[in-house]
Short mmCIF file of C-alpha atoms and ligand atoms in Angstrom, two decimals:
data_model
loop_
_atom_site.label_atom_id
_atom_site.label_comp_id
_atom_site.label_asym_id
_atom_site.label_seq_id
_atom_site.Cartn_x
_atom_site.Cartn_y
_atom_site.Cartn_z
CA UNK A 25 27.44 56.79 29.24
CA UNK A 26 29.06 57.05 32.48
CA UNK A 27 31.59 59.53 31.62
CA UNK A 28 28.80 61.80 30.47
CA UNK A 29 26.55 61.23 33.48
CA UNK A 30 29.13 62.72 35.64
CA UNK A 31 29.67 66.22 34.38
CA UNK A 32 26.13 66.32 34.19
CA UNK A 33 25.68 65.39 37.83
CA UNK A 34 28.13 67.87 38.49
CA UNK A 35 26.07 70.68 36.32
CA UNK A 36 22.76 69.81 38.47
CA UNK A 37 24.95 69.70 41.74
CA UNK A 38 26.55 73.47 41.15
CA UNK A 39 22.83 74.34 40.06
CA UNK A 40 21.53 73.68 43.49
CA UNK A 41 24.14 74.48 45.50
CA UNK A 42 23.82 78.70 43.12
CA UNK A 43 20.32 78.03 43.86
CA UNK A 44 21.03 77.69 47.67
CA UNK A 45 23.01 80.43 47.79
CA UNK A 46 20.45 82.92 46.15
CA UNK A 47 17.97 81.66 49.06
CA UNK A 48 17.65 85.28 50.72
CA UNK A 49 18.35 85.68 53.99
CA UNK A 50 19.42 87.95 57.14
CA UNK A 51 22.10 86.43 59.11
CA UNK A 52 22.53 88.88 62.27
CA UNK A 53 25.90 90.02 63.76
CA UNK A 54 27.91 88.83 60.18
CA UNK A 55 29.77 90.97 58.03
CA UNK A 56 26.85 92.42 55.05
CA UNK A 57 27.89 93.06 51.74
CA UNK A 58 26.55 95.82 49.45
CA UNK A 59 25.87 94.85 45.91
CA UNK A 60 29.37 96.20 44.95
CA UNK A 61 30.83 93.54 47.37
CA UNK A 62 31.87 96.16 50.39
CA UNK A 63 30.74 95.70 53.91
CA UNK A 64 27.51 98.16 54.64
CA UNK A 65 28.33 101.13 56.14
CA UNK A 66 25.44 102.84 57.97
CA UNK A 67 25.54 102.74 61.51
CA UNK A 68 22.94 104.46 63.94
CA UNK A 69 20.43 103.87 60.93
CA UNK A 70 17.17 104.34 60.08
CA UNK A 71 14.73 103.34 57.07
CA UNK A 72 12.66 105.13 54.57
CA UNK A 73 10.13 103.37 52.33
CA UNK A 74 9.57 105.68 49.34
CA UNK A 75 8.53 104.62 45.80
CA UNK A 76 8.85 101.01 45.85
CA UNK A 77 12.40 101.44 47.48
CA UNK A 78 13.79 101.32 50.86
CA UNK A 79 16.45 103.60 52.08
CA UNK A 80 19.05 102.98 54.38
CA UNK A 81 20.41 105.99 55.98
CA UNK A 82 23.71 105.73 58.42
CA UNK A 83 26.76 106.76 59.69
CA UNK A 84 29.16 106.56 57.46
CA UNK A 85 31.96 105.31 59.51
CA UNK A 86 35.88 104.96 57.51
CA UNK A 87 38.94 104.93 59.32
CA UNK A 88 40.75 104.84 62.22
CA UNK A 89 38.82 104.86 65.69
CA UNK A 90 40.04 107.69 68.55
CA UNK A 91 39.78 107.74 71.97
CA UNK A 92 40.74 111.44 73.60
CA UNK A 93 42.09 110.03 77.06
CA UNK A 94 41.51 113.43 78.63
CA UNK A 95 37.71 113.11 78.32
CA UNK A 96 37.57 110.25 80.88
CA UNK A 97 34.71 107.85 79.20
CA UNK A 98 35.22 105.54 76.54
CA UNK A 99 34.08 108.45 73.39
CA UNK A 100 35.65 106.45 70.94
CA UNK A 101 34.87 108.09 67.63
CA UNK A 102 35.72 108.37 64.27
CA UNK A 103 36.20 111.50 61.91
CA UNK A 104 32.63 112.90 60.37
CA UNK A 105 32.46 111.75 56.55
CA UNK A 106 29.18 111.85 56.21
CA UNK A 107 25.91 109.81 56.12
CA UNK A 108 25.57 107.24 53.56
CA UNK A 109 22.39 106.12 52.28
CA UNK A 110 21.80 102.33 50.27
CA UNK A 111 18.54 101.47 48.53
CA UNK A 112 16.89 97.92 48.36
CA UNK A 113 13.75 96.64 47.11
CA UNK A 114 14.13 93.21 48.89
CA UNK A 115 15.88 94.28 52.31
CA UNK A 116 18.31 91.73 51.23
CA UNK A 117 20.35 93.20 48.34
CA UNK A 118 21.82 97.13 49.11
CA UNK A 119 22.99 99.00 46.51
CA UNK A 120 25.11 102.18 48.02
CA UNK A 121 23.78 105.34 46.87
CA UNK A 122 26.50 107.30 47.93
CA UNK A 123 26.83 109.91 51.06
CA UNK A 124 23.24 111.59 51.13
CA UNK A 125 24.82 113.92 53.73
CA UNK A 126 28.28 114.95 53.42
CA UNK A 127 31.29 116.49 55.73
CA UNK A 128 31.86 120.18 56.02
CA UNK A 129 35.57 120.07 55.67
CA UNK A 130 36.70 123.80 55.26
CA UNK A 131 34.82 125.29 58.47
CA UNK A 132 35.98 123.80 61.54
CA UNK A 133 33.33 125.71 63.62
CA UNK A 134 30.29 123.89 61.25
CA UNK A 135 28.39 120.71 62.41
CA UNK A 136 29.55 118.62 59.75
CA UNK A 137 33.24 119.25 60.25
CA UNK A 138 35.23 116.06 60.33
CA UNK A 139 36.04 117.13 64.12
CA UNK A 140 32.49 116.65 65.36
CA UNK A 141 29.84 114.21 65.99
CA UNK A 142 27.11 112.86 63.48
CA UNK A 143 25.31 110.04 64.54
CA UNK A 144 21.40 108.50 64.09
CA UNK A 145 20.43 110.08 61.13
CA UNK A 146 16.95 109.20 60.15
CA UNK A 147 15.12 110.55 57.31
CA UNK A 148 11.47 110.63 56.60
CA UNK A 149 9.19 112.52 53.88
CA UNK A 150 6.83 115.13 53.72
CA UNK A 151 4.00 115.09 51.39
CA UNK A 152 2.85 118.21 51.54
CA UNK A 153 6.12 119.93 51.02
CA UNK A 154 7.39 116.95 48.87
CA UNK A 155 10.43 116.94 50.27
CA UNK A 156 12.69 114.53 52.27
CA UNK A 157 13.59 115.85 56.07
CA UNK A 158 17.03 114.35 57.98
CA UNK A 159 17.40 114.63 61.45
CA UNK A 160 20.31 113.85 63.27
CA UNK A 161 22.66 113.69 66.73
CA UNK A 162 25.29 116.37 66.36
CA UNK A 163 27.61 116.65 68.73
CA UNK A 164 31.32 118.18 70.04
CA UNK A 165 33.52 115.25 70.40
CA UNK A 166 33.12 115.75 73.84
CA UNK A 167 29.43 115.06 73.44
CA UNK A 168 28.54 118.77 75.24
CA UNK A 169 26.90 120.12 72.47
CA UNK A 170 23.98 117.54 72.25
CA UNK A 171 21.86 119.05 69.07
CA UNK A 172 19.67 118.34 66.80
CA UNK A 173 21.11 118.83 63.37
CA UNK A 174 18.37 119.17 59.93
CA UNK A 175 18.79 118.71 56.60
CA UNK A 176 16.06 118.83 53.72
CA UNK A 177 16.39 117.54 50.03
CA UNK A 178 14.22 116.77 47.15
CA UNK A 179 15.70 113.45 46.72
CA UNK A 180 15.92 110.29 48.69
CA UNK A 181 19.39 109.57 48.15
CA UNK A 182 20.33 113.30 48.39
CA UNK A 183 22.26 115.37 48.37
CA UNK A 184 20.92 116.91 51.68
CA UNK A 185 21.02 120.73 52.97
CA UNK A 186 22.33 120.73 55.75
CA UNK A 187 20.17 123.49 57.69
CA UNK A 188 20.79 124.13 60.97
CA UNK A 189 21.21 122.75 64.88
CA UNK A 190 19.35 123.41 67.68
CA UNK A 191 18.37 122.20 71.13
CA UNK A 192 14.62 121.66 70.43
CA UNK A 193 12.12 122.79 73.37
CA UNK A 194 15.28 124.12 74.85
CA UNK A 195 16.64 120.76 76.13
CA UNK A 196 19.62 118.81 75.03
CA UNK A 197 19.31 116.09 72.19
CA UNK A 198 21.65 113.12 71.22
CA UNK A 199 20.23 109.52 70.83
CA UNK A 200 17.11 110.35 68.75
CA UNK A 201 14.43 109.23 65.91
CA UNK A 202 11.69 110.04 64.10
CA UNK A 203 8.32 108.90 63.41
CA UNK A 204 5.68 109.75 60.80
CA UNK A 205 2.23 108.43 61.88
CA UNK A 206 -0.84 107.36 59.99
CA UNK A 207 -2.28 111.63 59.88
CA UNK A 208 1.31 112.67 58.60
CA UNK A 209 2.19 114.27 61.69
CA UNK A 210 5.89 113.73 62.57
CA UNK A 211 7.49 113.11 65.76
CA UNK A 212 10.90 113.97 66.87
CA UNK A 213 12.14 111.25 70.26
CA UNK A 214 15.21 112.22 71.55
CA UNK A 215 17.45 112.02 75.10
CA UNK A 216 17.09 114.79 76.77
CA UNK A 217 18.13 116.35 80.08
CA UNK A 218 21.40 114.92 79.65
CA UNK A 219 20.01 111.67 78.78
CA UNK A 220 17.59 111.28 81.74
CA UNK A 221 14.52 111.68 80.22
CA UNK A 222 12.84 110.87 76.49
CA UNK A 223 11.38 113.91 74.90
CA UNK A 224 8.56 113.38 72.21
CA UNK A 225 8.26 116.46 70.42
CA UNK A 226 5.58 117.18 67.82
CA UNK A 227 7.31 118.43 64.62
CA UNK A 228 5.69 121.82 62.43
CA UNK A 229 4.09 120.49 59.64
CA UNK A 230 7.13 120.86 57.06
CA UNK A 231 8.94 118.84 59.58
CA UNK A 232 11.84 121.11 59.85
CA UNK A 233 10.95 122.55 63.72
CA UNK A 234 9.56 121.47 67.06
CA UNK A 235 6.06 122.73 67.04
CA UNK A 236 6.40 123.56 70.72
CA UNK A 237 4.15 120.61 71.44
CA UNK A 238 6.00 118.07 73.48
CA UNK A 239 5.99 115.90 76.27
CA UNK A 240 8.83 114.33 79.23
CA UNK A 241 8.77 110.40 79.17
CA UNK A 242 10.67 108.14 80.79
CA UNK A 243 11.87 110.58 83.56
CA UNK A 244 15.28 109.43 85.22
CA UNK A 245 15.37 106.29 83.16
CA UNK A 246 18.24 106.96 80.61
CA UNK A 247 16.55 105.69 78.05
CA UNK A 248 18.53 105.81 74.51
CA UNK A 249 18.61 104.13 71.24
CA UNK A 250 14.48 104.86 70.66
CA UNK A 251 13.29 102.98 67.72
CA UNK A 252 9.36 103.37 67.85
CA UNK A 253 6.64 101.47 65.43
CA UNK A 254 2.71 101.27 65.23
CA UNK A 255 1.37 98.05 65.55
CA UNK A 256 -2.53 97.23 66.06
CA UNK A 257 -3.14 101.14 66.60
CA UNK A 258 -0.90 101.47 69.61
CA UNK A 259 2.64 102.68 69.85
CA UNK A 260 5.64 101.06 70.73
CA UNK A 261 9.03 102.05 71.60
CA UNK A 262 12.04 100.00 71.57
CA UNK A 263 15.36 101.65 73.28
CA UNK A 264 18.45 100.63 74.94
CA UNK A 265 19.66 101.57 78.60
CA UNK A 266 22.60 104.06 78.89
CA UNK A 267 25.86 102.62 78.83
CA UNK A 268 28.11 104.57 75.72
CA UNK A 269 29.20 101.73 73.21
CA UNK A 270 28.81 98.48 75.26
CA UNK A 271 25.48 96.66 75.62
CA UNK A 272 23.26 96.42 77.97
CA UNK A 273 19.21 95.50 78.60
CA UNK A 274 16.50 96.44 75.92
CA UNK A 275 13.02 97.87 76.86
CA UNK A 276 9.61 97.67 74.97
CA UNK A 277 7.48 100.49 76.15
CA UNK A 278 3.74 101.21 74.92
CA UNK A 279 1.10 103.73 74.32
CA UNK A 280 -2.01 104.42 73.10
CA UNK A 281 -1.22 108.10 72.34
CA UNK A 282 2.11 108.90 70.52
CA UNK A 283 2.54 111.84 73.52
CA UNK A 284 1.78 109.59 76.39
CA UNK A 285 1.44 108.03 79.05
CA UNK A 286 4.16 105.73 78.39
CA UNK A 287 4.00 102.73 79.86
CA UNK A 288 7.17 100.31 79.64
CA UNK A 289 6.34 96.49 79.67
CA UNK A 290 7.73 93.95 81.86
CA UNK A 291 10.56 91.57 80.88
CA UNK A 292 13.13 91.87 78.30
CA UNK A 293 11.48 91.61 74.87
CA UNK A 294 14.31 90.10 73.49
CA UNK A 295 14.72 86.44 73.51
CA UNK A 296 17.70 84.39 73.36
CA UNK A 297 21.28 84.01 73.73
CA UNK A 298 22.70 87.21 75.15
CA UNK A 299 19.08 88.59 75.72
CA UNK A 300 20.16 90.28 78.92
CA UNK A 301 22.58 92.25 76.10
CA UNK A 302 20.43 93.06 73.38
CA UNK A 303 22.71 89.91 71.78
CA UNK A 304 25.51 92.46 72.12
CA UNK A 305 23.76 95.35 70.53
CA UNK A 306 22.03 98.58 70.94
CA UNK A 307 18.52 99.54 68.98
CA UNK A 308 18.51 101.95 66.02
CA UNK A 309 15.11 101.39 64.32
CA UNK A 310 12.04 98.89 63.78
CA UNK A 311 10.97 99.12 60.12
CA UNK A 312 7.21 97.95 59.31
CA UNK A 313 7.58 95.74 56.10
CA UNK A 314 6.09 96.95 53.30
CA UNK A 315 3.33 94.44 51.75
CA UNK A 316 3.00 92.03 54.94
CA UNK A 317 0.70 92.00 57.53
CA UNK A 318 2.25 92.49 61.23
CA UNK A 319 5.71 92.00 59.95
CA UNK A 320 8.54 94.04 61.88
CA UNK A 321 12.01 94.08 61.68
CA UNK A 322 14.05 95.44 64.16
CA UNK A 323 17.29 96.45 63.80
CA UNK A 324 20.19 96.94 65.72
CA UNK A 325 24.37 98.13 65.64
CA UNK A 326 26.20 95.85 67.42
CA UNK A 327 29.40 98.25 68.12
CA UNK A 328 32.56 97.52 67.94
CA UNK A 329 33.69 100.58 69.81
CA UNK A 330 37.29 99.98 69.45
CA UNK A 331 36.82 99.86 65.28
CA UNK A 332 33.57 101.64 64.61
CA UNK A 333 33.89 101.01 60.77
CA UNK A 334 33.64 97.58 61.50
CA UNK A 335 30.69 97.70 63.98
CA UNK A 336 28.03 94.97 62.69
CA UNK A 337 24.36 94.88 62.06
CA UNK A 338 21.46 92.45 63.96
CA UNK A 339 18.09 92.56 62.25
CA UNK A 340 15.99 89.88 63.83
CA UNK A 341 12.12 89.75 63.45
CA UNK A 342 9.29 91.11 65.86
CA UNK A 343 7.27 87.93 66.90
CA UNK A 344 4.05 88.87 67.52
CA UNK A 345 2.19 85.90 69.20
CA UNK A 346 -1.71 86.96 70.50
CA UNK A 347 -0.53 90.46 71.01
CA UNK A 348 2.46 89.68 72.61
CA UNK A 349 5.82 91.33 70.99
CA UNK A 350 9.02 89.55 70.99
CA UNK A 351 12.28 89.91 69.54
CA UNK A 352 13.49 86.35 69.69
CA UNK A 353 17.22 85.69 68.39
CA UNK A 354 17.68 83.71 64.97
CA UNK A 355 20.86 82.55 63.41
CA UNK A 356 19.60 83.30 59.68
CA UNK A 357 16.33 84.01 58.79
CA UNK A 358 14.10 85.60 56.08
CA UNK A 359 11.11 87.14 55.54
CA UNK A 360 9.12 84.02 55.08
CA UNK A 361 9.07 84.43 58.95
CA UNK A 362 5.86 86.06 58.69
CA UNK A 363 4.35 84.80 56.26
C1 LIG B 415 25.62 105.49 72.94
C2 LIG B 415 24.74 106.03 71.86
C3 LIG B 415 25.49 106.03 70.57
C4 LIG B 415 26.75 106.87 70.77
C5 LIG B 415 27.55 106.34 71.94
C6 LIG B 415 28.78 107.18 72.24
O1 LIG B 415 24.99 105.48 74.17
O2 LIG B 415 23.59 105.23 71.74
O3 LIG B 415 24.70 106.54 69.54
O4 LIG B 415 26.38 108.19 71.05
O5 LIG B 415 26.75 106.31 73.10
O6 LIG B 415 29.45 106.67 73.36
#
């Protein structure tokens, strides 16, 4: 009896412990693994909930990391590849769809070329024209350029068109995101005035121009890194201080209109170990969860400027307690947080 007591005891054991280890979870700042087993590779990301799916759009950073010495500041990059996109249902398990986006390789003098700069690519859909709209940061590796770059495709995981660049309202344009809001109208936030000052343009209604509409936020505050969400019919903006790769203090800003007055709140709205750093990271979006009421994720790159490929991810949950928004650290969590 014994002897078969144990190798049943040893059956139920390695059925809990597979059972454990299907528990879902997000574990911030640890290496993620696609469902083919690679790390996930989409930096500067944003999130597109289309169909059922979510959509992961990033940098897609492979290879070695450069520093050009003669530039002065720490613009450690890597070559342009492309921007990747991975789908989920769960937010847990990301199957890579392949580069939605890809590198210009034969034209040295286009914005895609390996040579240049493509970073925080977000991607949201029109339903009037049907069709999926990327914006990104391009940039000369010097980082004088600061454009907008725009690509259009019919499907979420690509392949994009890329379109064009431009400087929208005239101004300069590198750390940047979009945001579709309840009426479909889109807007474009983006660094402007060499980083001084937070434009919110209003986009045309395909979503491919500035309408002209805009206004200045945030004047002389180097904001970057703007993640923005809706919650309880106000607007919120999440963004990082100015300070290239390394870390610094996170901001939670708020208004009633999209356009303004922005108002930024006091304290640090992240909570924790290495609050005063963002928990060594910068912002790059807050997705609403599909499904769940108040539920927030927001998510962050924590760079690792010296091997960018390698540069990890920190999702940690909005708290919302009586109104009050909160980004409080957690080792491992899922989204039973909310419930
Ligand atoms: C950060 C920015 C990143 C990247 C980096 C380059 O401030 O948020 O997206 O542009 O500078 O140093």
């Amino acid at each position: 009896m014994k002897k078969l007591l144990f190798p049943l005891f040893i059956l139920l054991c390695a059925g809990c412990a597979r059972q454990e280890a299907a528990l879902p979870e997000f574990v911030p700042g640890q290496v993620w693994l696609d469902t083919d087993g690679n790390p996930i590779n989409a930096h500067g990301g944003g999130m597109l909930y289309h169909d059922g799916l979510y959509y992961w759009y990033g940098e897609y950073k492979v290879g070695e990391t450069t520093l050009d010495p003669s530039l002065g500041w720490e613009a450690y990059r890597t070559e342009v590849i492309g921007v990747s996109c991975y789908s989920s249902a769960d937010l847990y398990n990301w199957k890579f769809e392949g580069l939605a986006l890809t590198a210009v390789e034969d034209d040295p003098n286009h914005d895609l070329h390996p040579t240049q700069v493509v970073e925080r690519p977000k991607v949201i859909y029109n339903e009037r024209t049907g069709k999926f709209v990327m914006w990104m940061h391009v940039d000369s590796p010097d980082y004088f350029k600061a454009c907008a770059g725009v690509a259009i495709s019919d499907n979420p995981t690509g392949p994009f068109e890329y379109l064009y660049s431009l400087r929208p309202n005239g101004e300069m344009s590198r750390d940047q995101t979009l945001f579709v809001d309840d009426d479909g109208r889109a807007y474009h936030f983006y660094s402007a005035e060499d980083n001084a000052t937070m434009y919110i343009s209003l986009l045309t209604d395909d979503y491919l121009l500035p309408s002209g509409t805009y206004t200045r936020n945030f004047p002389d505050q180097y904001r970057e890194a703007p993640a923005v969400f809706k919650y309880d019919g106000r607007y919120y903006m999440l963004s990082s201080g100015c300070s290239g790769w390394d870390p610094n203090v996170a901001e939670l800003a708020v208004a009633d209109s999209i356009l303004g007055p922005w108002e930024t709140l006091p304290g640090n709205p992240c909570v924790g170990p290495d609050a005063d750093k963002t928990f060594y990271a910068q912002s790059t979006f807050v997705l609403k969860v599909e499904g769940l009421d108040n539920a927030y994720i927001a998510m962050f790159d924590r760079w690792n400027k010296l091997d960018l490929e390698n540069s990890l991810y920190v999702w940690l949950p909005v708290d919302i307690q009586g109104g009050k928004l909160s980004i409080p650290w957690a080792d491992r969590w899922n989204l039973s947080y909310f419930r």
